[in-house]
JSON list of N, CA and C in Angstrom, two decimals:
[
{"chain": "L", "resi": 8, "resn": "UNK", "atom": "N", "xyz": [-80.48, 25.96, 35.90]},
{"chain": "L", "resi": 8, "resn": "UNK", "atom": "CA", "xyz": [-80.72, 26.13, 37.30]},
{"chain": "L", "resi": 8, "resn": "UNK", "atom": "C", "xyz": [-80.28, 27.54, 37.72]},
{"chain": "L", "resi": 9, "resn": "UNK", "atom": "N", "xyz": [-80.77, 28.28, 38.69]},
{"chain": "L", "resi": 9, "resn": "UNK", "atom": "CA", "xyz": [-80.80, 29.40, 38.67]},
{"chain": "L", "resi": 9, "resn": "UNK", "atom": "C", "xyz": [-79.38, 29.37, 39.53]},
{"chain": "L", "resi": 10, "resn": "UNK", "atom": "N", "xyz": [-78.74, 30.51, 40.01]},
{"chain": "L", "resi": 10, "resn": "UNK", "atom": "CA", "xyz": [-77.79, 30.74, 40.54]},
{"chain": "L", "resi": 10, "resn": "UNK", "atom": "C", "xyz": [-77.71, 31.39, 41.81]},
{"chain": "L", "resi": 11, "resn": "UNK", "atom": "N", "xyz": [-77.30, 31.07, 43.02]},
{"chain": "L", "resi": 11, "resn": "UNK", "atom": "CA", "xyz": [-77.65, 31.18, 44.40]},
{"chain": "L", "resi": 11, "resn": "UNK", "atom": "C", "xyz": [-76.72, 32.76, 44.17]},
{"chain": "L", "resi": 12, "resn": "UNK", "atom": "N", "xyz": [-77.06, 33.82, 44.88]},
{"chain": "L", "resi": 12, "resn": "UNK", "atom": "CA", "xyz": [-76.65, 35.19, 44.86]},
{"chain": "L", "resi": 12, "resn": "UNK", "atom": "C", "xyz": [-75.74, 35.70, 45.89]},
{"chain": "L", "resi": 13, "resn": "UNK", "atom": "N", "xyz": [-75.72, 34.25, 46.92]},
{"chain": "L", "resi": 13, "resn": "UNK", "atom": "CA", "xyz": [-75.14, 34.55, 48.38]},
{"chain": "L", "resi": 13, "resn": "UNK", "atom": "C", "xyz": [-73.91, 33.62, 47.89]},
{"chain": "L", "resi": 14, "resn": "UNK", "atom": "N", "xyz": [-73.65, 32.98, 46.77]},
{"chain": "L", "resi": 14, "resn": "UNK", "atom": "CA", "xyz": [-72.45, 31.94, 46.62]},
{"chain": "L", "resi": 14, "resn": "UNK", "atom": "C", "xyz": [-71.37, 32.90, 46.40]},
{"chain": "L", "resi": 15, "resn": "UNK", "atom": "N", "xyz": [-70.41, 32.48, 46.37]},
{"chain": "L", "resi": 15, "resn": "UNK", "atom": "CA", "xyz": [-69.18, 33.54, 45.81]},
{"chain": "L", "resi": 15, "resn": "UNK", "atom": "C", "xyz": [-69.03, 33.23, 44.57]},
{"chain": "L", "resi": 16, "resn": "UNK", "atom": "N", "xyz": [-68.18, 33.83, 43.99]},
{"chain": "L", "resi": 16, "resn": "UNK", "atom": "CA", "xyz": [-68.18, 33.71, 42.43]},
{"chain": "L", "resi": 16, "resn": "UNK", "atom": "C", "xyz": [-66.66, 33.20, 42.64]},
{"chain": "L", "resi": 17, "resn": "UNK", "atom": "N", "xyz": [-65.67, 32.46, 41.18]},
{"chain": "L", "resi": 17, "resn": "UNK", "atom": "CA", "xyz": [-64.98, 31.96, 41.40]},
{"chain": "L", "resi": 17, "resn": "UNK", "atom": "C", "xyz": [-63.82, 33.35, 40.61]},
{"chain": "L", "resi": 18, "resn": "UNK", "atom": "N", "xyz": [-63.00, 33.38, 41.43]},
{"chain": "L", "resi": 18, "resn": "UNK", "atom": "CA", "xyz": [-61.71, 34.33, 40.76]},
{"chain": "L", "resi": 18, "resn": "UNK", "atom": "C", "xyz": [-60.77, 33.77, 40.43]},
{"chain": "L", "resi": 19, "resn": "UNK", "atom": "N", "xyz": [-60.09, 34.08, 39.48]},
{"chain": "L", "resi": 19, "resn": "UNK", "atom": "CA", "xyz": [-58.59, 33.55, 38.92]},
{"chain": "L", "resi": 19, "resn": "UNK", "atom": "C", "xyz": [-57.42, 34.17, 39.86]},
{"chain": "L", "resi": 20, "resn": "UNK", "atom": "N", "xyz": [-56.07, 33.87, 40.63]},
{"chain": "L", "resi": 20, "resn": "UNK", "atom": "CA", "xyz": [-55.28, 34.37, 41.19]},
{"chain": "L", "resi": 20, "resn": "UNK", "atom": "C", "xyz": [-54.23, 34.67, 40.09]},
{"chain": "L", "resi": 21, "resn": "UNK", "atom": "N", "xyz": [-53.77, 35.68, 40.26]},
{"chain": "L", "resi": 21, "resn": "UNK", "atom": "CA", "xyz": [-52.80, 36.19, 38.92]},
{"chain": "L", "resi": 21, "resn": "UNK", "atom": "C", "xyz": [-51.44, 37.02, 40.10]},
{"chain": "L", "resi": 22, "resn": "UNK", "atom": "N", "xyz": [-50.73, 36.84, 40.05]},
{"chain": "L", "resi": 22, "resn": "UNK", "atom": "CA", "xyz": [-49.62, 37.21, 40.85]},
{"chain": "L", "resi": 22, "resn": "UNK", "atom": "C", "xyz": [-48.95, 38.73, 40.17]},
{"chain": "L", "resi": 23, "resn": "UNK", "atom": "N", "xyz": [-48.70, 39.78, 41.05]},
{"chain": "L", "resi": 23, "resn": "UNK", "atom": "CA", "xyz": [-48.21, 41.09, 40.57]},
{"chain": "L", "resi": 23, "resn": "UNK", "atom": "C", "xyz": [-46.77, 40.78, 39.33]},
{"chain": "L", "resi": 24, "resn": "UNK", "atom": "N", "xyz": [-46.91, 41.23, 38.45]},
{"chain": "L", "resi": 24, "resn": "UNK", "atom": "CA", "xyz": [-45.63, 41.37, 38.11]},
{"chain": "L", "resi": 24, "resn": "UNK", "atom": "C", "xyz": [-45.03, 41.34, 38.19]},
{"chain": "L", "resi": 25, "resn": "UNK", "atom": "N", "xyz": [-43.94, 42.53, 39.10]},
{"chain": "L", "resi": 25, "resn": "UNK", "atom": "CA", "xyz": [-43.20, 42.77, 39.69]},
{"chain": "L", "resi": 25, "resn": "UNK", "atom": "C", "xyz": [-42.66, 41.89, 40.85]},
{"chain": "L", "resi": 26, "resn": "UNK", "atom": "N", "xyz": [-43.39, 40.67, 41.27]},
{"chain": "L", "resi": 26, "resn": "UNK", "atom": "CA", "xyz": [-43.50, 39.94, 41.98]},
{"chain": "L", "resi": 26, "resn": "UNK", "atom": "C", "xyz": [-42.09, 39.10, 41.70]},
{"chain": "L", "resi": 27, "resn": "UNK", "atom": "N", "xyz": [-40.86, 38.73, 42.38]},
{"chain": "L", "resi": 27, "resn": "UNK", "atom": "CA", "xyz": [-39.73, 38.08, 42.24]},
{"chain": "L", "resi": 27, "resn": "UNK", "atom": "C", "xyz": [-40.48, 36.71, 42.46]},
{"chain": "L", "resi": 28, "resn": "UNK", "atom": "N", "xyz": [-39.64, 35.79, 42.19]},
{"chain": "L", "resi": 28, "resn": "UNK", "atom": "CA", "xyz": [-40.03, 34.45, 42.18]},
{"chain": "L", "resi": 28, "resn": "UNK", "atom": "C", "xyz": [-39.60, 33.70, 43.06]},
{"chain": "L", "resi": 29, "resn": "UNK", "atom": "N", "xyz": [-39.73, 32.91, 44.14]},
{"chain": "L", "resi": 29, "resn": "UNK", "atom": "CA", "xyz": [-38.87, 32.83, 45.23]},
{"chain": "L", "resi": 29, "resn": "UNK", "atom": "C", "xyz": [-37.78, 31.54, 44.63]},
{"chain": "L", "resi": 30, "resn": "UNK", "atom": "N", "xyz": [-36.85, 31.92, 45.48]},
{"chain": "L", "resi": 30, "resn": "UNK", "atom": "CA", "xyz": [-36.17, 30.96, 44.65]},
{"chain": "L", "resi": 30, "resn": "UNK", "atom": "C", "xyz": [-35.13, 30.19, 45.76]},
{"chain": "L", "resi": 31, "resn": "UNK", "atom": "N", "xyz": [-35.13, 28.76, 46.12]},
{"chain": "L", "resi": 31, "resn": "UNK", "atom": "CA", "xyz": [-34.64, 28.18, 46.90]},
{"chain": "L", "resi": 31, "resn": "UNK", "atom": "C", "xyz": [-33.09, 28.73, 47.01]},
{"chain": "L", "resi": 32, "resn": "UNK", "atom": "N", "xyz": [-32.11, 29.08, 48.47]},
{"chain": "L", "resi": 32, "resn": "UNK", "atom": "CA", "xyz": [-31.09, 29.01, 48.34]},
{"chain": "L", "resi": 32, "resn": "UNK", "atom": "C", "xyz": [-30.32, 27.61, 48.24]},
{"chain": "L", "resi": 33, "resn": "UNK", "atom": "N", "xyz": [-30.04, 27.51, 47.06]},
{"chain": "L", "resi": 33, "resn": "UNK", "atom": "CA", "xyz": [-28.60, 26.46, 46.27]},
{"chain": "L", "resi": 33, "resn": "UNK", "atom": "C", "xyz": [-28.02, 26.71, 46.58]},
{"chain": "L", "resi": 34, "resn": "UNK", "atom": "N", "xyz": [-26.80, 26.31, 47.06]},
{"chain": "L", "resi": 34, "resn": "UNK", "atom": "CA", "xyz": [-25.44, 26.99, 46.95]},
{"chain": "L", "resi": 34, "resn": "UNK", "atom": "C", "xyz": [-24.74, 25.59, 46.98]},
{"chain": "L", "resi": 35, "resn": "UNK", "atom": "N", "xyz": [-23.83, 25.46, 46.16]},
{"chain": "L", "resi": 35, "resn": "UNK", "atom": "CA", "xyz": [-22.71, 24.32, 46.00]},
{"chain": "L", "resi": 35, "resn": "UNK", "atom": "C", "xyz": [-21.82, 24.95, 47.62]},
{"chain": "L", "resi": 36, "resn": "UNK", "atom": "N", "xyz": [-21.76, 25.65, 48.24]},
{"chain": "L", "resi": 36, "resn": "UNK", "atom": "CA", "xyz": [-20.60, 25.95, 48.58]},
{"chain": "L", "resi": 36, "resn": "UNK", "atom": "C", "xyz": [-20.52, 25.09, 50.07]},
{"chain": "L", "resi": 37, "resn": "UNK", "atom": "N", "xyz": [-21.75, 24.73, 50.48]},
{"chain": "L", "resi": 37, "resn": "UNK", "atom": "CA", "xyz": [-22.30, 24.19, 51.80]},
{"chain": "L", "resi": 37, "resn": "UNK", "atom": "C", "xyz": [-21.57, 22.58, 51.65]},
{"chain": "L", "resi": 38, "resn": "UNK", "atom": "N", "xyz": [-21.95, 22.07, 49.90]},
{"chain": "L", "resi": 38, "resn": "UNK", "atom": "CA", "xyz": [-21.66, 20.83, 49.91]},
{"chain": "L", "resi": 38, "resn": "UNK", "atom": "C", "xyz": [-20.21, 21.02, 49.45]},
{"chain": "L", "resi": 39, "resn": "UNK", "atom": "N", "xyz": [-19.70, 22.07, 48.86]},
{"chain": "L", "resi": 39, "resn": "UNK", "atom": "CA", "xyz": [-18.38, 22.05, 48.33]},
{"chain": "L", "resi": 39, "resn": "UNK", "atom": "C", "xyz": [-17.24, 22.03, 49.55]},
{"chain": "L", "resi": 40, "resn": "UNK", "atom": "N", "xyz": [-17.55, 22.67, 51.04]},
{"chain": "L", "resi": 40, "resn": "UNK", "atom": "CA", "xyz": [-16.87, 22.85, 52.48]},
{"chain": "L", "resi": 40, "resn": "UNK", "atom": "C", "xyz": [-17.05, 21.38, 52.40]},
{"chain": "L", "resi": 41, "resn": "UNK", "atom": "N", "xyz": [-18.30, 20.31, 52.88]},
{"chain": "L", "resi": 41, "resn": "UNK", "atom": "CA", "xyz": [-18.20, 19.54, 53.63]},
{"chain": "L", "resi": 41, "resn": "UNK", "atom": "C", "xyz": [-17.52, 18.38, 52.91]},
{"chain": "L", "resi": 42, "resn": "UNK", "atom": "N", "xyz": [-17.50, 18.28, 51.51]},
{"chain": "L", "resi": 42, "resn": "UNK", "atom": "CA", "xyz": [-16.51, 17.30, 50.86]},
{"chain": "L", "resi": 42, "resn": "UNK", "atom": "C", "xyz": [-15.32, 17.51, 50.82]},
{"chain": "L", "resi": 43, "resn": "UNK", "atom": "N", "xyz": [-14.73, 18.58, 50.65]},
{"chain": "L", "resi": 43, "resn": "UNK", "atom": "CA", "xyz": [-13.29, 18.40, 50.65]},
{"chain": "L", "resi": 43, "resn": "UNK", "atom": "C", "xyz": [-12.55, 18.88, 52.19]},
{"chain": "L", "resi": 44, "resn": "UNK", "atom": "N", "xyz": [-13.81, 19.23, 52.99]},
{"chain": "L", "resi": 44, "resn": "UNK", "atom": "CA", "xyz": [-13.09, 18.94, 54.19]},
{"chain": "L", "resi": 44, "resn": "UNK", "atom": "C", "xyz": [-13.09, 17.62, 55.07]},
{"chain": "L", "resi": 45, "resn": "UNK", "atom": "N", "xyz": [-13.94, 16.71, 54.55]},
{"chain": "L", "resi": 45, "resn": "UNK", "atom": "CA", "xyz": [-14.03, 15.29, 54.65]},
{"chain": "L", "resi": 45, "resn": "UNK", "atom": "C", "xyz": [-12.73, 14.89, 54.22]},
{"chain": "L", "resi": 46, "resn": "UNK", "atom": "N", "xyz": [-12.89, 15.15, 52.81]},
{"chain": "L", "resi": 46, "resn": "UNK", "atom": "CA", "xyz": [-11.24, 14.38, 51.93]},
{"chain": "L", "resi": 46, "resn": "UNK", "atom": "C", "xyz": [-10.47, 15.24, 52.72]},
{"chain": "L", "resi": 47, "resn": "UNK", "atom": "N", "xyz": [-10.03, 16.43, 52.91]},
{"chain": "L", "resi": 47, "resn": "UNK", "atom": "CA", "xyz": [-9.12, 17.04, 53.98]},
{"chain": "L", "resi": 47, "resn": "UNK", "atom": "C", "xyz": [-8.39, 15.97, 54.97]},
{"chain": "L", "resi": 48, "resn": "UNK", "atom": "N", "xyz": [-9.08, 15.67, 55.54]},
{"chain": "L", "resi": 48, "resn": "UNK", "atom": "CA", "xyz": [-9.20, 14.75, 56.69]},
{"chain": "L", "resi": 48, "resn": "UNK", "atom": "C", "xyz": [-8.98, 13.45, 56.78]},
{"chain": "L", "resi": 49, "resn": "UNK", "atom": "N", "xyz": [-9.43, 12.66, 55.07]},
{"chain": "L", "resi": 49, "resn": "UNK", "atom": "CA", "xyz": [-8.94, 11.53, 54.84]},
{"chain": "L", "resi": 49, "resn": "UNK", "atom": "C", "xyz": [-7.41, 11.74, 54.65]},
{"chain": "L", "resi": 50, "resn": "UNK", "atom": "N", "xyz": [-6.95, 12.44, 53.72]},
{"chain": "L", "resi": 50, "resn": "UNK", "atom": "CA", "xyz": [-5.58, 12.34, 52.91]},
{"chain": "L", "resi": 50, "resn": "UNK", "atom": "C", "xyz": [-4.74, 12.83, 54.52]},
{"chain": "L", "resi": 51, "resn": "UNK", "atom": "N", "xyz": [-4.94, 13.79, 55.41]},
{"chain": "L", "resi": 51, "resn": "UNK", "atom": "CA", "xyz": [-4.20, 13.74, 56.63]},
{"chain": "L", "resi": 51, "resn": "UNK", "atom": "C", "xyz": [-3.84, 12.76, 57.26]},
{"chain": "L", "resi": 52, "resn": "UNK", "atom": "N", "xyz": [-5.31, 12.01, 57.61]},
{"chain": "L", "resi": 52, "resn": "UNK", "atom": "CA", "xyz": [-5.38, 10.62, 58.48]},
{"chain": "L", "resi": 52, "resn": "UNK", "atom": "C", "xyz": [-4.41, 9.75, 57.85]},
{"chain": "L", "resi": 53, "resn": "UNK", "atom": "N", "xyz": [-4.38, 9.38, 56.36]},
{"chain": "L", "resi": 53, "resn": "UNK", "atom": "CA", "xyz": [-3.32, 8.24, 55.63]},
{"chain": "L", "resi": 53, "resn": "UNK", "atom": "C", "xyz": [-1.87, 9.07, 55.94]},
{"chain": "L", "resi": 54, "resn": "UNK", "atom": "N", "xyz": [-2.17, 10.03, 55.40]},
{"chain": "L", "resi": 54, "resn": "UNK", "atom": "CA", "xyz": [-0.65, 10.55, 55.46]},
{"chain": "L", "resi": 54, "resn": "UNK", "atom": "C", "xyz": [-0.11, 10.56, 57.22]},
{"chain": "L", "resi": 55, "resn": "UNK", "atom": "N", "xyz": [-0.52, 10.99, 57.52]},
{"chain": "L", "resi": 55, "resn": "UNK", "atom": "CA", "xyz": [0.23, 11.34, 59.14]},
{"chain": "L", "resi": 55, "resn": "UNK", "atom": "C", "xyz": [0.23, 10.49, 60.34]},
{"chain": "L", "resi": 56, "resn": "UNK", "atom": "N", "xyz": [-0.98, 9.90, 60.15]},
{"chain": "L", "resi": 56, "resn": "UNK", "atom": "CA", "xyz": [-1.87, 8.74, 61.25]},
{"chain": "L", "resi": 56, "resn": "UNK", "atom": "C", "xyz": [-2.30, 9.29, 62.13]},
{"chain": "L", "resi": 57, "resn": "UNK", "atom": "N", "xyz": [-2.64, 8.93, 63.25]},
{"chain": "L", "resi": 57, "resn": "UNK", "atom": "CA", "xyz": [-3.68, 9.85, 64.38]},
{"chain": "L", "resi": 57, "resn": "UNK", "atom": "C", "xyz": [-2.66, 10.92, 64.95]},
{"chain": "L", "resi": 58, "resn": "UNK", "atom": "N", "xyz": [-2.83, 11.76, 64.43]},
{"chain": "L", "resi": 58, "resn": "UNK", "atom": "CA", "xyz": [-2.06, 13.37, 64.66]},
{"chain": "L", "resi": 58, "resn": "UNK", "atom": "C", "xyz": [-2.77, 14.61, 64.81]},
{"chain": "L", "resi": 59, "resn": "UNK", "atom": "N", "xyz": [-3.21, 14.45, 65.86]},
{"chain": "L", "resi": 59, "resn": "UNK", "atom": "CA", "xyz": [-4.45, 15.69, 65.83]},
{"chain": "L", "resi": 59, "resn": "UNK", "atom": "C", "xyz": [-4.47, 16.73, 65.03]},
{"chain": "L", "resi": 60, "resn": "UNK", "atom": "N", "xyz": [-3.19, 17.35, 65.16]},
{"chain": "L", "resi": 60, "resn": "UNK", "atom": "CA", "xyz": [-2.43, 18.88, 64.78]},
{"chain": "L", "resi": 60, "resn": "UNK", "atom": "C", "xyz": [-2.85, 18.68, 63.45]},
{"chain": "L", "resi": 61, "resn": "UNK", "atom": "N", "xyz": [-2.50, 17.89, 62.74]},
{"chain": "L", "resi": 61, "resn": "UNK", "atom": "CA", "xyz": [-2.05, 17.58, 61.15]},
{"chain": "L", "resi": 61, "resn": "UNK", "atom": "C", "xyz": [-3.65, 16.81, 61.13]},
{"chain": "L", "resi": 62, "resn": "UNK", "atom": "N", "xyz": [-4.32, 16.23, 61.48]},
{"chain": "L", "resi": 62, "resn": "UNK", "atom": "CA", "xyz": [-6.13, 16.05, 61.07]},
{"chain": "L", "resi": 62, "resn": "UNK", "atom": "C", "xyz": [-7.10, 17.58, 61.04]},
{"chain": "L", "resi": 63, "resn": "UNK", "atom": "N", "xyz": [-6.90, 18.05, 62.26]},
{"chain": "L", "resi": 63, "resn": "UNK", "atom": "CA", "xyz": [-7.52, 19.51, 61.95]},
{"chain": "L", "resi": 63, "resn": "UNK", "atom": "C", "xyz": [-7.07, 20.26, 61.09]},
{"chain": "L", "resi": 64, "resn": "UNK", "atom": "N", "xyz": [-5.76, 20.44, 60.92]},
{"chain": "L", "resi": 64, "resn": "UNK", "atom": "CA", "xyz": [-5.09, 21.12, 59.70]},
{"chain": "L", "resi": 64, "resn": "UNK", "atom": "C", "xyz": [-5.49, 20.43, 58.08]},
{"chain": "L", "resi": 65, "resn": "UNK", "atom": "N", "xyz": [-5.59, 19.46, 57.88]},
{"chain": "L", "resi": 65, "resn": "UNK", "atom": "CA", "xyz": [-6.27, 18.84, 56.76]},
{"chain": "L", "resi": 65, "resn": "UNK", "atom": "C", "xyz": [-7.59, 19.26, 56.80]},
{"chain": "L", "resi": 66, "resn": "UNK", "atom": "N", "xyz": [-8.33, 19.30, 57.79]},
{"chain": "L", "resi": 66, "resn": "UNK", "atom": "CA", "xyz": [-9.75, 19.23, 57.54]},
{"chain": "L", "resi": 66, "resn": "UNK", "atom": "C", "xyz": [-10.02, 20.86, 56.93]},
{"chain": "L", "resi": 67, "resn": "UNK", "atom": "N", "xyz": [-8.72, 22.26, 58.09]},
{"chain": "L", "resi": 67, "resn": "UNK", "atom": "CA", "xyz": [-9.44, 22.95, 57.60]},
{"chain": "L", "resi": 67, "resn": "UNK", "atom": "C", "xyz": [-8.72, 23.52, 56.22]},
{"chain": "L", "resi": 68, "resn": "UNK", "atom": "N", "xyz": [-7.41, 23.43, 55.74]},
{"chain": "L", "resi": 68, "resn": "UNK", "atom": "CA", "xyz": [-7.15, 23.43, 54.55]},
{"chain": "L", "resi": 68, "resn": "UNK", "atom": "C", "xyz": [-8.45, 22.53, 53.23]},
{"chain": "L", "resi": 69, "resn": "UNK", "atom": "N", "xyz": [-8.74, 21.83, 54.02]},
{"chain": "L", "resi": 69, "resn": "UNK", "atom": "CA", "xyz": [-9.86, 21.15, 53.08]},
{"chain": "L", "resi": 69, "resn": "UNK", "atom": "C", "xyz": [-11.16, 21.75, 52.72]},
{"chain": "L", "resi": 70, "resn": "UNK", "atom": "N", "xyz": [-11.69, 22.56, 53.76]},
{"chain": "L", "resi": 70, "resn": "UNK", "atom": "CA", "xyz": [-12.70, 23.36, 53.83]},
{"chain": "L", "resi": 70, "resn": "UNK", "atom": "C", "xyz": [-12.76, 24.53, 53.00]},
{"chain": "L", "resi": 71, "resn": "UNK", "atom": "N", "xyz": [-11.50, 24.81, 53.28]},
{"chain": "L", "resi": 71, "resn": "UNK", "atom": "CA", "xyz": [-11.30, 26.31, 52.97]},
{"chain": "L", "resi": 71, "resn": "UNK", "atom": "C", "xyz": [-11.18, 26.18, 51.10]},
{"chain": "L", "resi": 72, "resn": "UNK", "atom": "N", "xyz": [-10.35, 25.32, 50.74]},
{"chain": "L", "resi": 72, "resn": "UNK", "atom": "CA", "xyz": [-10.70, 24.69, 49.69]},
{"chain": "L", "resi": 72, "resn": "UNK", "atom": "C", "xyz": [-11.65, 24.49, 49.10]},
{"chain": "L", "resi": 73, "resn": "UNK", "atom": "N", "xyz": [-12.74, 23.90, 49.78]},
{"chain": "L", "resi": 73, "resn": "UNK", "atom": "CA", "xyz": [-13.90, 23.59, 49.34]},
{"chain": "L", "resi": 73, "resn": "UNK", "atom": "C", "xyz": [-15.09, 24.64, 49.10]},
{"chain": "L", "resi": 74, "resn": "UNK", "atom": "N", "xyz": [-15.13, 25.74, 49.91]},
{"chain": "L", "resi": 74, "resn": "UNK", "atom": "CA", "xyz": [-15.31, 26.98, 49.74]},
{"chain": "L", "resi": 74, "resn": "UNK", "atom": "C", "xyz": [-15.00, 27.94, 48.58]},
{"chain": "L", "resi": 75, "resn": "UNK", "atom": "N", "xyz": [-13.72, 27.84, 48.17]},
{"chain": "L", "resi": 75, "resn": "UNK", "atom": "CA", "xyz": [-13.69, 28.80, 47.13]},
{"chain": "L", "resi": 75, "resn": "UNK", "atom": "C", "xyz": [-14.02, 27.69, 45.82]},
{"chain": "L", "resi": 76, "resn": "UNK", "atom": "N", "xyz": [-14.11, 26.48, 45.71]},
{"chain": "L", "resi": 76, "resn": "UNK", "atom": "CA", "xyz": [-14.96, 25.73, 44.71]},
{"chain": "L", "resi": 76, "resn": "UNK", "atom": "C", "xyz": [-16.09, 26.50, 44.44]},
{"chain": "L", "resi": 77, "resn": "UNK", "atom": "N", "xyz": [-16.94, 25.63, 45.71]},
{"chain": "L", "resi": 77, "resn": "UNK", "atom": "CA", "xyz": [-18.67, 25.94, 45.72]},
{"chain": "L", "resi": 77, "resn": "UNK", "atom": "C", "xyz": [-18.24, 27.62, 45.05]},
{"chain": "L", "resi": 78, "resn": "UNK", "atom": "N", "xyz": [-17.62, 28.59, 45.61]},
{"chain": "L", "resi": 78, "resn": "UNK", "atom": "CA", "xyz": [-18.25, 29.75, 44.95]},
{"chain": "L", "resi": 78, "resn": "UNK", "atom": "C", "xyz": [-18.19, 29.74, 43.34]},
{"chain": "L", "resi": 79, "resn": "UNK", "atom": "N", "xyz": [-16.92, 29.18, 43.07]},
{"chain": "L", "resi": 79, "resn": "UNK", "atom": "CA", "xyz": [-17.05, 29.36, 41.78]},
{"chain": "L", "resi": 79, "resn": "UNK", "atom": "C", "xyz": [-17.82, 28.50, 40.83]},
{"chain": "L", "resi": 80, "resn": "UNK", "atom": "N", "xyz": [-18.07, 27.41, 41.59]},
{"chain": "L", "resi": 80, "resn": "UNK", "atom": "CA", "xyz": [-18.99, 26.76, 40.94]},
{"chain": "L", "resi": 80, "resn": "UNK", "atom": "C", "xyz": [-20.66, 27.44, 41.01]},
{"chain": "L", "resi": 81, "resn": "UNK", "atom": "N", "xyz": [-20.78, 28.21, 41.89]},
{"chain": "L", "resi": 81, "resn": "UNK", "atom": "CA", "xyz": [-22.09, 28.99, 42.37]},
{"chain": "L", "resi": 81, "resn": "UNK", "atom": "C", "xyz": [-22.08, 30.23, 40.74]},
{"chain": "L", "resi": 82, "resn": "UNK", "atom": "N", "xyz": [-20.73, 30.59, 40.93]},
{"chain": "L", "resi": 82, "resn": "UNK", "atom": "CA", "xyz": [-20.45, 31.90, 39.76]},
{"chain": "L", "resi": 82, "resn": "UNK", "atom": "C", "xyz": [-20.54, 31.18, 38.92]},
{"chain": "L", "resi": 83, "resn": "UNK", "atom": "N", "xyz": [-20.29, 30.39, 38.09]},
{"chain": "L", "resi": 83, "resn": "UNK", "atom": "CA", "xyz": [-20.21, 30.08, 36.74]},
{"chain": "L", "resi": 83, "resn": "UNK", "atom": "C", "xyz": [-21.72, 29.20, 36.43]},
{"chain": "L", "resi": 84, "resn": "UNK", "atom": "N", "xyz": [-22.15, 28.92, 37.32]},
{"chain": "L", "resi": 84, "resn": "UNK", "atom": "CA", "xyz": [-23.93, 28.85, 37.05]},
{"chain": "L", "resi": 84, "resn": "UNK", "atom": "C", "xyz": [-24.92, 29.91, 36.85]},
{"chain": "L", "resi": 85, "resn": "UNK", "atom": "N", "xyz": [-24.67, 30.95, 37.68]},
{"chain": "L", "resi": 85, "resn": "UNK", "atom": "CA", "xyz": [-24.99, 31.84, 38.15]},
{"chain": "L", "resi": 85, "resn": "UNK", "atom": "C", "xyz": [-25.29, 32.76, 35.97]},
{"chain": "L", "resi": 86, "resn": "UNK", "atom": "N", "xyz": [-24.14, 32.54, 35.75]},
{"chain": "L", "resi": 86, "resn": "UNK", "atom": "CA", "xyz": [-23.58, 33.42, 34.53]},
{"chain": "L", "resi": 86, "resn": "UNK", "atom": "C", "xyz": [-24.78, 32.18, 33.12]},
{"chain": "L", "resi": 87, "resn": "UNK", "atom": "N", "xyz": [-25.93, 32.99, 33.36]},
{"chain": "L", "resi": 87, "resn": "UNK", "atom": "CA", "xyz": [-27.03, 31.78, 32.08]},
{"chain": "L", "resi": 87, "resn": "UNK", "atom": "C", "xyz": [-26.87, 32.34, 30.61]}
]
C-alpha cells in the first residue's frame, strides 16, 4: 500500500548525553528528625510526666538527634 506523504514519519526520542538523570530527593534525614523526635517525646513523657519544659526539650534533643543520623545515613549511601 502506498504511503500517504502528508503522514509524519515515526522518530525515535534519544535524550542528550549530557543530560543528568533526575533523581527524586531521598533523604533519610526528614524521616530520621521525625522518629527520634517522636521517641524524644515518648522517653520525656515516661520519664517526667506532663512537663511541658522537659516534653519540648525531649522532642527537640530528639530531633536534633535524628538529624545528624539521616545525614549520615544519607553519607554512607551516598559513598556506592
Amino acid at each position: 500500500m502506498p504511503r500517504s506523504k502528508k503522514r509524519k514519519k515515526h522518530h525515535d526520542y534519544h535524550p542528550p548525553a549530557n543530560a543528568e538523570k533526575s533523581k527524586k530527593n531521598r533523604s533519610a534525614v526528614l524521616v530520621g528528625v521525625l522518629f527520634f523526635g517522636m521517641l524524644g517525646l515518648g522517653v520525656a513523657y515516661f520519664a517526667k510526666g506532663y512537663a511541658p519544659l522537659w516534653i519540648f526539650g525531649g522532642t527537640i534533643a530528639g530531633a536534633v538527634g535524628g538529624y545528624f543520623f539521616g545525614k549520615q545515613i544519607d553519607k554512607s549511601f551516598a559513598k556506592k
